[in-house]
Coordinates of C-alpha atoms in Angstrom, one line a residue:
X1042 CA 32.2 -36.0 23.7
X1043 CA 33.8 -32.9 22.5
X1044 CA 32.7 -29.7 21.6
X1045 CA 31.5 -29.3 18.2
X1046 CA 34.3 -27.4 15.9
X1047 CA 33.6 -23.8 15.8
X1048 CA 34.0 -22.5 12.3
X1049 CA 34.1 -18.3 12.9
X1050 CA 31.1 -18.6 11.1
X1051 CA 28.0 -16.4 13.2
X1052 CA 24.7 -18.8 13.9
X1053 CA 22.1 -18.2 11.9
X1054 CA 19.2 -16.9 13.4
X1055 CA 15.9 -19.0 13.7
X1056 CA 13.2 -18.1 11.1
X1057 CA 10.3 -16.1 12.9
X1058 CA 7.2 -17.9 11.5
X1059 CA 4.7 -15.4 10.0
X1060 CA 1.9 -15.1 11.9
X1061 CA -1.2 -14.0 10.6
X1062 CA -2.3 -10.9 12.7
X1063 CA 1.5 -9.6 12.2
X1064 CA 0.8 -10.2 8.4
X1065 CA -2.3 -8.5 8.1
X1066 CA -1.3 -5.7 10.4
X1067 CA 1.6 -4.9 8.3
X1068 CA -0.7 -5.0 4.9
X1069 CA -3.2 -2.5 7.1
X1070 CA 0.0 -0.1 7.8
X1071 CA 1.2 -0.1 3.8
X1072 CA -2.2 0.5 2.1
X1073 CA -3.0 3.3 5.4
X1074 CA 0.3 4.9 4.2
X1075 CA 0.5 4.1 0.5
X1076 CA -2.4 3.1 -0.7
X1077 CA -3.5 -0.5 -1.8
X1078 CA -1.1 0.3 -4.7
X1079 CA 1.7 0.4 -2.6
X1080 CA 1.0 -3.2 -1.5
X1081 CA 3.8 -4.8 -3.0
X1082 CA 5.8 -7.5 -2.3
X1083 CA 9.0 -5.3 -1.0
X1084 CA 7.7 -3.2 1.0
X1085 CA 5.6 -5.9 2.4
X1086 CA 8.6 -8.4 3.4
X1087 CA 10.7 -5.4 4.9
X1088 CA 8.0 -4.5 7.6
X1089 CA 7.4 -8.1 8.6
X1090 CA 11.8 -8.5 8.8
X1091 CA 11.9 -11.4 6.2
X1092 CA 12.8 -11.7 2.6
X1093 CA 10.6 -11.2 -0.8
X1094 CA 11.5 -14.8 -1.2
X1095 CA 9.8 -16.0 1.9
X1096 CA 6.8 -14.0 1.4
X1097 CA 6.4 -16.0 -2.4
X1098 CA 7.4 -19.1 -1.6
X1099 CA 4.3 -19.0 1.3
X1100 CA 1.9 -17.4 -0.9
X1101 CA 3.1 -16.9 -4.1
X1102 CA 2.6 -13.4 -6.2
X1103 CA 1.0 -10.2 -5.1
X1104 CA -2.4 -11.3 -6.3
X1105 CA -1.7 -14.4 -4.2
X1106 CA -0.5 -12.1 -1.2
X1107 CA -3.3 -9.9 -1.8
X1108 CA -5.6 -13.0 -1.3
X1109 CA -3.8 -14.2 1.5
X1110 CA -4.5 -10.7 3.2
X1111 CA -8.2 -10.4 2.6
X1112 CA -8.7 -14.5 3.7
X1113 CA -6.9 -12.9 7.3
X1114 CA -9.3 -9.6 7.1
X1115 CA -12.3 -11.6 6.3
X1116 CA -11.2 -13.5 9.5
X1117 CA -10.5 -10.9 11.8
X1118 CA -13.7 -9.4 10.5
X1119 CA -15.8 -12.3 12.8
X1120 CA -13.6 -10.8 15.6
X1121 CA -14.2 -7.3 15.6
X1122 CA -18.1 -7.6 14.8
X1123 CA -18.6 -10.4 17.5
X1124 CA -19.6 -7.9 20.2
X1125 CA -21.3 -6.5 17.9
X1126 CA -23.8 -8.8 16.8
X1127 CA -24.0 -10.3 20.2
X1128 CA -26.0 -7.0 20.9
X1129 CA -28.0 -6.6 18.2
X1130 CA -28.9 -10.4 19.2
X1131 CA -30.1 -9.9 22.7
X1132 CA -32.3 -6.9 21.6
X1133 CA -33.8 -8.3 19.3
X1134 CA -36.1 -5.2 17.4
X1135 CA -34.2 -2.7 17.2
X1136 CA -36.0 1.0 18.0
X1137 CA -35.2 3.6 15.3
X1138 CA -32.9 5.6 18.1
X1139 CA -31.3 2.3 19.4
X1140 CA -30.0 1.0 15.9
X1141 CA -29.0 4.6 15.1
X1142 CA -26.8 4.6 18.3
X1143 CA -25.9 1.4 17.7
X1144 CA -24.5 2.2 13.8
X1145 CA -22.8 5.0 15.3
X1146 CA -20.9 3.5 17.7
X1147 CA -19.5 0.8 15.2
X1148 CA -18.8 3.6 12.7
X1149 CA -16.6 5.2 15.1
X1150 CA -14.6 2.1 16.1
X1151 CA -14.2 1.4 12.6
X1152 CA -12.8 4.6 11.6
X1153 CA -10.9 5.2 14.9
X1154 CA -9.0 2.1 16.7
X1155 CA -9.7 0.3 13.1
X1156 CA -8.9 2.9 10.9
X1157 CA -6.0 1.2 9.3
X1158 CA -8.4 -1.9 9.0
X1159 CA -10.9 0.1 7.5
X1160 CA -8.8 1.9 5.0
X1161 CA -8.2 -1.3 3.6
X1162 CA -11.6 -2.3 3.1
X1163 CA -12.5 0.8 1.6
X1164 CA -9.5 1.0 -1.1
X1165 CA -10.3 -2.7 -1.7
X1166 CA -13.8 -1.5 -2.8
X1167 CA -12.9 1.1 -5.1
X1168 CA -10.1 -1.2 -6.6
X1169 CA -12.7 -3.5 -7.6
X1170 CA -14.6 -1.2 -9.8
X1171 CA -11.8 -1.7 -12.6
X1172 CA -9.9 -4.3 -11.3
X1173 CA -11.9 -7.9 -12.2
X1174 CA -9.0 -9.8 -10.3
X1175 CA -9.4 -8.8 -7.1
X1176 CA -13.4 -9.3 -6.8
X1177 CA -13.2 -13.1 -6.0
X1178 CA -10.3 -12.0 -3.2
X1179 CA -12.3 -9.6 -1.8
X1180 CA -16.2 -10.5 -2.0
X1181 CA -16.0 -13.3 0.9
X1182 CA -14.9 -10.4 3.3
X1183 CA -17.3 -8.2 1.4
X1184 CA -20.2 -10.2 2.0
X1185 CA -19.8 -11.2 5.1
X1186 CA -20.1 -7.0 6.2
X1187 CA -22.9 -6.7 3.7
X1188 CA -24.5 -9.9 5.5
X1189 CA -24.1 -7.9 8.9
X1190 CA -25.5 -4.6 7.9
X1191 CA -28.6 -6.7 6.0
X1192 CA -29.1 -8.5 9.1
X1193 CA -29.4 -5.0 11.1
X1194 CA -31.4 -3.7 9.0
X1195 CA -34.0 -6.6 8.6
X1196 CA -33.9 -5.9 12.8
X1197 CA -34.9 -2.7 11.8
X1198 CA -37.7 -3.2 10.2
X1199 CA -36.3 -2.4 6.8
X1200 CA -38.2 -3.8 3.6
X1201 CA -36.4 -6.7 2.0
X1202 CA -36.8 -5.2 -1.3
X1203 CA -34.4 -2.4 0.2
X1204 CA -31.8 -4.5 1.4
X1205 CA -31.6 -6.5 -2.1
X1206 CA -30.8 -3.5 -3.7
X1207 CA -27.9 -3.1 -1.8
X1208 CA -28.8 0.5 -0.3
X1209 CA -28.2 -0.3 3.4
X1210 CA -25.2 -1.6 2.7
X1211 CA -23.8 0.9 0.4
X1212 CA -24.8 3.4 3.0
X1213 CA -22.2 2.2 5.5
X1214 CA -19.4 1.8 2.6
X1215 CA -19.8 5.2 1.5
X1216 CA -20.1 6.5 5.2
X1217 CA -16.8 4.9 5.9
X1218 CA -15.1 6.4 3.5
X1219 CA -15.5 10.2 5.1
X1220 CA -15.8 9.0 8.7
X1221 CA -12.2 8.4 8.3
X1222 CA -11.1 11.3 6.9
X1223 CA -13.3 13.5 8.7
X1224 CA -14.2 11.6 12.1
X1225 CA -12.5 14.4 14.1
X1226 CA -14.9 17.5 13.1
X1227 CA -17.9 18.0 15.1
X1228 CA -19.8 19.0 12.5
X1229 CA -19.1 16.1 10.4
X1230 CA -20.4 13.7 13.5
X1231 CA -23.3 15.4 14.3
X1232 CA -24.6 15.4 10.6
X1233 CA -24.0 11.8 10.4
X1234 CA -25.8 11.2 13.1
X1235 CA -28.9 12.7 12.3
X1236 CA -28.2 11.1 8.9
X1237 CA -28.5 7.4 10.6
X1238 CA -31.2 9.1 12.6
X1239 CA -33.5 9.6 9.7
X1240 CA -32.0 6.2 8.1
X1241 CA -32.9 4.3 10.7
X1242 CA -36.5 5.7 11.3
X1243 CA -37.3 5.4 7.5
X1244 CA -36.2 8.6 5.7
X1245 CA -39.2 10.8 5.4
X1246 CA -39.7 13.7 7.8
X1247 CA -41.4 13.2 11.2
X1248 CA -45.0 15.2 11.5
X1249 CA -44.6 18.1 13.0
X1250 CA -41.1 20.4 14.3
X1251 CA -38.2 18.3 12.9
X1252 CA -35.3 19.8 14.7
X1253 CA -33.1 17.5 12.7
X1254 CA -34.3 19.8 9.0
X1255 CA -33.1 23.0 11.0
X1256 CA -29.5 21.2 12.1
X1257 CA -29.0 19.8 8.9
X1258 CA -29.1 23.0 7.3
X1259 CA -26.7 24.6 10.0
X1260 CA -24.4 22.3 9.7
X1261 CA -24.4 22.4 6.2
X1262 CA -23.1 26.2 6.3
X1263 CA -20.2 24.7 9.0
X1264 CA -18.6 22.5 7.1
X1265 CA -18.3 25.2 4.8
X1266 CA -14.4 25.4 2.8
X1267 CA -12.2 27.6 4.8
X1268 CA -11.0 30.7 3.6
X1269 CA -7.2 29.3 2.6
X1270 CA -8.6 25.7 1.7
X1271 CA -8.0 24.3 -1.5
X1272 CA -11.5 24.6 -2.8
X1273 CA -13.4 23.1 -5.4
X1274 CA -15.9 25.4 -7.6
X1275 CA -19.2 24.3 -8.5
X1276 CA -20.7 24.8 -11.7
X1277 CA -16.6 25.9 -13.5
X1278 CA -16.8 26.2 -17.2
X1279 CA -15.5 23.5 -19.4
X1280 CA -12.1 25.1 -21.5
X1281 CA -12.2 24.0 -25.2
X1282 CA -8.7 23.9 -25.2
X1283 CA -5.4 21.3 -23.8
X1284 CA -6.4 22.9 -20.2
X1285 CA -9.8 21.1 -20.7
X1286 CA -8.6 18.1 -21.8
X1287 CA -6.5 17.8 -18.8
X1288 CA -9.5 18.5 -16.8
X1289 CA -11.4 15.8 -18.3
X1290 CA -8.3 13.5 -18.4
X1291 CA -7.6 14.2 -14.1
X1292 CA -11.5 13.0 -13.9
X1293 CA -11.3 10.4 -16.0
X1294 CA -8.5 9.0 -13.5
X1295 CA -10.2 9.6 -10.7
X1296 CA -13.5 7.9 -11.1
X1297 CA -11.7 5.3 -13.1
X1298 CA -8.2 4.4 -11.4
X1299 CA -9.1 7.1 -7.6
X1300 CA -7.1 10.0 -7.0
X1301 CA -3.3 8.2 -6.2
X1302 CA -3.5 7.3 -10.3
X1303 CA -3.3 11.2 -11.2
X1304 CA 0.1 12.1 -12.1
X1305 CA 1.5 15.0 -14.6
X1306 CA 2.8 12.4 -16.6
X1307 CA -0.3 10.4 -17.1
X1308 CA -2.5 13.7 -17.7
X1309 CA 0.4 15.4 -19.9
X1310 CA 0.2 12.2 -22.4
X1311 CA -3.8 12.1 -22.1
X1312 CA -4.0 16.0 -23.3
X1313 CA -1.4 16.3 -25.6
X1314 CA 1.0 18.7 -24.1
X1315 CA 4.7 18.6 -23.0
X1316 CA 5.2 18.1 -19.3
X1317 CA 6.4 21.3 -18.3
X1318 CA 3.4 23.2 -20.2
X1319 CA 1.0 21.4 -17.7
X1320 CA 3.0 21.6 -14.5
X1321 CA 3.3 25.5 -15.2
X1322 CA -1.0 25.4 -15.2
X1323 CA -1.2 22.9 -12.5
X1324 CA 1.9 22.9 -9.8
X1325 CA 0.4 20.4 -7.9
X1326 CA -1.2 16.9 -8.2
X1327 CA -3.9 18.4 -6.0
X1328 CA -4.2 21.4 -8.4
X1329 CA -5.3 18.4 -11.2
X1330 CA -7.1 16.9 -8.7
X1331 CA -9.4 20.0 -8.3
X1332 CA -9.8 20.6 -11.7
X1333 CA -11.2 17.4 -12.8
X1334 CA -13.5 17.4 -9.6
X1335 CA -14.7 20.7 -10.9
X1336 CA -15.1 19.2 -14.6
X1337 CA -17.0 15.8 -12.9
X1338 CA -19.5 18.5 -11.0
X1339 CA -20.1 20.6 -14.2
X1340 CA -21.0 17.5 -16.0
X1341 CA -22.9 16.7 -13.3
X1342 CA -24.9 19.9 -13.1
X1343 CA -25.9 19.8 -17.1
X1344 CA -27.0 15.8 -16.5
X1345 CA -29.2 16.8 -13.2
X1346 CA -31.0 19.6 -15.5
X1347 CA -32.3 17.0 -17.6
X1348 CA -33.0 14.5 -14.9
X1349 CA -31.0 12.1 -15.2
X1350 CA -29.7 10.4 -11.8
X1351 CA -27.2 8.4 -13.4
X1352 CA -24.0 10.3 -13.5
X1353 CA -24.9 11.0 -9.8
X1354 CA -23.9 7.5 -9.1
X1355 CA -22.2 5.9 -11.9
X1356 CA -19.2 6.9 -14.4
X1357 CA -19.1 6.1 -17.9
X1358 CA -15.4 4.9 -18.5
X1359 CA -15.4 4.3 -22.5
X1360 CA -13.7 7.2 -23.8
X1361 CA -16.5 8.7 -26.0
X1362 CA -18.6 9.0 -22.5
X1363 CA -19.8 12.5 -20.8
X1364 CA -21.2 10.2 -18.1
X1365 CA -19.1 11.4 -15.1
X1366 CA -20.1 9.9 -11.9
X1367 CA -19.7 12.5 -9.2
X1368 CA -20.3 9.5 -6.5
X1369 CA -17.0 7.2 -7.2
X1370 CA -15.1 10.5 -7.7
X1371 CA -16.1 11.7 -4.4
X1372 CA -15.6 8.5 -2.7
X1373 CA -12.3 8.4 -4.0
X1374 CA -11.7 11.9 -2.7
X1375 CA -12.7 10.8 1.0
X1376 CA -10.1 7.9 0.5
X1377 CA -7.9 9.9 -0.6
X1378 CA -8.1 12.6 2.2
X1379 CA -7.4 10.1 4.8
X1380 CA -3.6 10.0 3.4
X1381 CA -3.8 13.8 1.8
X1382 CA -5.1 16.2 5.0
X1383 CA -5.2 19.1 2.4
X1384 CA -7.9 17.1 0.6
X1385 CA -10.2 17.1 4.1
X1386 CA -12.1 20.6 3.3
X1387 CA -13.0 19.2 -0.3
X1388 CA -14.3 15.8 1.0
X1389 CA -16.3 17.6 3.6
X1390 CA -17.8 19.8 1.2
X1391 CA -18.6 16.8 -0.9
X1392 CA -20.0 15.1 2.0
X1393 CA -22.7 18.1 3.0
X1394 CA -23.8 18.2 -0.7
X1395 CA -24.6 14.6 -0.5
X1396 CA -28.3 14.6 -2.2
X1397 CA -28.2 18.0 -3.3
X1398 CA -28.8 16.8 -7.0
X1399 CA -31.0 13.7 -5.9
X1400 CA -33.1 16.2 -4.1
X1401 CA -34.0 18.3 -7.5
X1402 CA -34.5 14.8 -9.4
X1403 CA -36.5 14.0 -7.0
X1404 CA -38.5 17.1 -7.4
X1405 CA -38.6 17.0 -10.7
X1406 CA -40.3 13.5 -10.5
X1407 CA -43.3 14.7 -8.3
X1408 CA -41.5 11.9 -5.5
X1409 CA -40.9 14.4 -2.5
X1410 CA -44.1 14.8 -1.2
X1411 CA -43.8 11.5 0.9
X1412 CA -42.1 13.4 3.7
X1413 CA -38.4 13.1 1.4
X1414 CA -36.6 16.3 2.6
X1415 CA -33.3 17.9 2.1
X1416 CA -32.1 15.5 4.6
X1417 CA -33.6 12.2 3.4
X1418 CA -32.4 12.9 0.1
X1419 CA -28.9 13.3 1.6
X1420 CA -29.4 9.6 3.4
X1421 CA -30.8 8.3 -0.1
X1422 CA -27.9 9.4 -1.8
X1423 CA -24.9 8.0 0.1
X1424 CA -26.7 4.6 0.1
X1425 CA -27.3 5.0 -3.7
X1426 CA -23.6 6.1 -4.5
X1427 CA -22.3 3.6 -2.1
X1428 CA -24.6 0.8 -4.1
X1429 CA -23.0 1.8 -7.0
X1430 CA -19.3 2.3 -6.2
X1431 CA -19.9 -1.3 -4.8
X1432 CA -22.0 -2.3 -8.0
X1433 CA -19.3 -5.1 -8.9
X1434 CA -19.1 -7.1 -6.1
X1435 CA -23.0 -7.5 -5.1
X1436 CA -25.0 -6.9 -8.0
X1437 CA -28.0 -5.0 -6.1
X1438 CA -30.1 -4.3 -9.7
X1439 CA -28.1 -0.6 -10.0
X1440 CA -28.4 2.8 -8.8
X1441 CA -32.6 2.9 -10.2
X1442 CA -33.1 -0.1 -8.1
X1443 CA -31.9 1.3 -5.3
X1444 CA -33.4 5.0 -5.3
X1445 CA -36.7 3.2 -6.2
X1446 CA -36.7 0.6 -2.5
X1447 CA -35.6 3.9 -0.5
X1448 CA -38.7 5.9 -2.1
X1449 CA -40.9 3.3 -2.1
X1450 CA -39.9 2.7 1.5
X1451 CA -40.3 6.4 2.3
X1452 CA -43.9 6.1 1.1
X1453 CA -44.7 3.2 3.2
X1454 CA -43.4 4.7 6.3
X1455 CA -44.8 8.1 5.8
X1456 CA -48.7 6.0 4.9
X1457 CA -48.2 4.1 8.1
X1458 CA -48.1 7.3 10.5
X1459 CA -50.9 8.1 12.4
X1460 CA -52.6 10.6 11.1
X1461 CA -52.7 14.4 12.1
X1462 CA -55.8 15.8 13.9
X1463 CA -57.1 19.1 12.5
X1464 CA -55.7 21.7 13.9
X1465 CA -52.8 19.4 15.3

């Protein structure tokens, strides 16, 4: 037979078949990098070497790619917590110190050999605050953590009531968040794990010396800002004028849209003033960042003088509303740091004043003297905020619900301990 005519033309190569780890590997990179808003369909097709046209005619648009993605995390998921619950398994009941370790351990892989994993999940949750669309991609993966960490804690010993609410879970969420951005400071480790400690034995204060109180306030003072750090001030007053409406326009964005949405153009057109006029105030996006942190923690302050817990967790988003949450902004801060390393010293200073408000709430309703310290407030908190910034995917009963199970659960442990001879 003879040869087959050779045209000049070169052979085409064989399609590579997309394989799923490669797929969602590539998505992890892109959102690590970019953010989940930089998840498009170009950028997508270039690191996996094939064409936007192979990438839709597989799966279709980006909110079919996006589905696509989260179908392969929600997979892998099973993977990388097999070990996992294998453990908790052959325990069985798991001792306060054991599950603490335990939590610990997985945090750290999470936010270390799984960071870019992990970065994913956590973007995915704050997208689907404002963005009804991607809830039904996301919630199967969702769940299935939440169904983990409910499952730990029922090991635990923790109340039902508590893990309805969504606390336990919302704990971990939020946790996530600034393990990733701030895994590498020993300051930050240590106060999470005496964080799990106390979440894990049932919040209130042990009888007796508590040499986790006296760390917890040490390590509060190290994870002080830096003397060059950009730095966020507590308690700023509110400017009448465009400056202020910027402010409030930069938080606005961030509790509503996370930090990536806050651009001079977006904030020049929200307050009214040409371009260059803001950009001369605020240089930087981080310098807009700052100031409408400092306008969501002034807001804060005035709402936590009358008591109210809500703006602690939850942010008002129709325009008329004072109701700035400082929780989604701070969560979206931690997210953000992981990509912005000039952002670290402000999420670590959010992080230590986690429950600094709840605490004087707390006070103020006569519901401390069950053992809740300045510490168990702290653990309270991130579980509260993470319930909240998680509120529309799981529905726990809000942020009320979920400060009420970790009180109530605070009281039961503290009535179940023996009690303390005279003189003891």
């Amino acid at each position: 037979m003879d040869p087959p005519h050779e045209t000049g033309a070169p052979a085409r190569k064989p399609r590579k078949p997309l394989a799923e780890a490669d797929f969602l590997a590539a998505a992890c990179a892109i959102v690590a990098r970019d953010g989940l808003a930089g998840l498009t369909l170009r950028p997508l097709a270039q690191a996996l070497g094939v064409s936007v046209t192979v990438l839709t005619n597989r799966y279709g648009a980006r909110i079919d790619v996006i589905a696509a993605i989260c179908r392969a995390a929600c997979a892998d998921e099973q993977r990388l917590f097999a070990a996992w619950r294998r453990r908790a398994a052959a325990l069985g009941r798991l001792s306060p110190q054991t599950a603490a370790d335990l939590a610990e351990a997985l945090l750290d892989q999470l936010a270390g050999a799984a960071r870019e994993f992990s970065l994913l999940f956590v973007e995915l949750v704050q997208a689907c605050a404002w963005d009804e669309s991607l809830r039904p991609l996301f919630r199967p993966w969702f769940d299935a953590r939440s169904a983990f960490w409910d499952a730990f804690g029922a090991r635990c010993g923790m109340p039902r009531e508590l893990l309805a609410s969504g606390l336990l879970s919302g704990y971990f969420v939020d946790e996530l968040a600034f393990s990733i951005a701030l895994g590498d400071l020993p300051a930050y480790r240590l106060l999470r794990r005496i964080g799990l400690r106390r979440l894990c034995a049932g919040l209130c204060a042990g009888v007796g010396a508590d040499d986790d109180a006296a760390l917890f306030a040490l390590l509060f003072d190290d994870l002080e800002y830096p003397g060059d750090a950009l730095a966020v001030m507590h308690g700023a007053a509110l400017a009448p004028d465009w400056r202020g409406a910027a402010a409030r326009a930069s938080a606005m964005l961030i509790t509503g849209r996370g930090v990536g949405a806050v651009t001079h153009r977006a904030i020049a057109a929200a307050a009214g003033v040409p371009h260059t006029t803001l950009a001369y105030r605020f240089p930087t996006q981080q310098d807009l960042v700052i100031a409408g942190l400092e306008h969501i923690i002034s807001n804060t302050l005035q709402s936590v003088a009358r008591g109210d817990f809500r703006s602690v967790g939850t942010m008002g988003t129709d325009e008329g509303s004072t109701d700035y949450g400082v929780g989604p902004a701070t969560f979206a801060v931690a997210i953000a740091a992981a990509r912005m390393p000039a952002l670290a010293p402000c999420a670590a200073d959010m992080r230590r004043r986690r429950g600094i408000n709840l605490y004087r709430i707390l006070e103020q309703r006569g519901q401390t003297a069950c053992g809740i310290d300045a510490l168990a407030a702290q653990v309270i908190s991130i579980g509260t905020i993470g319930a909240a910034n998680a509120a529309a995917l799981h529905g726990g009963g809000g942020t009320e619900h979920s400060l009420g199970a970790a009180v109530d659960w605070a009281r039961q442990r503290a009535a179940a301990r023996p009690a303390v001879p005279p003189g003891g």
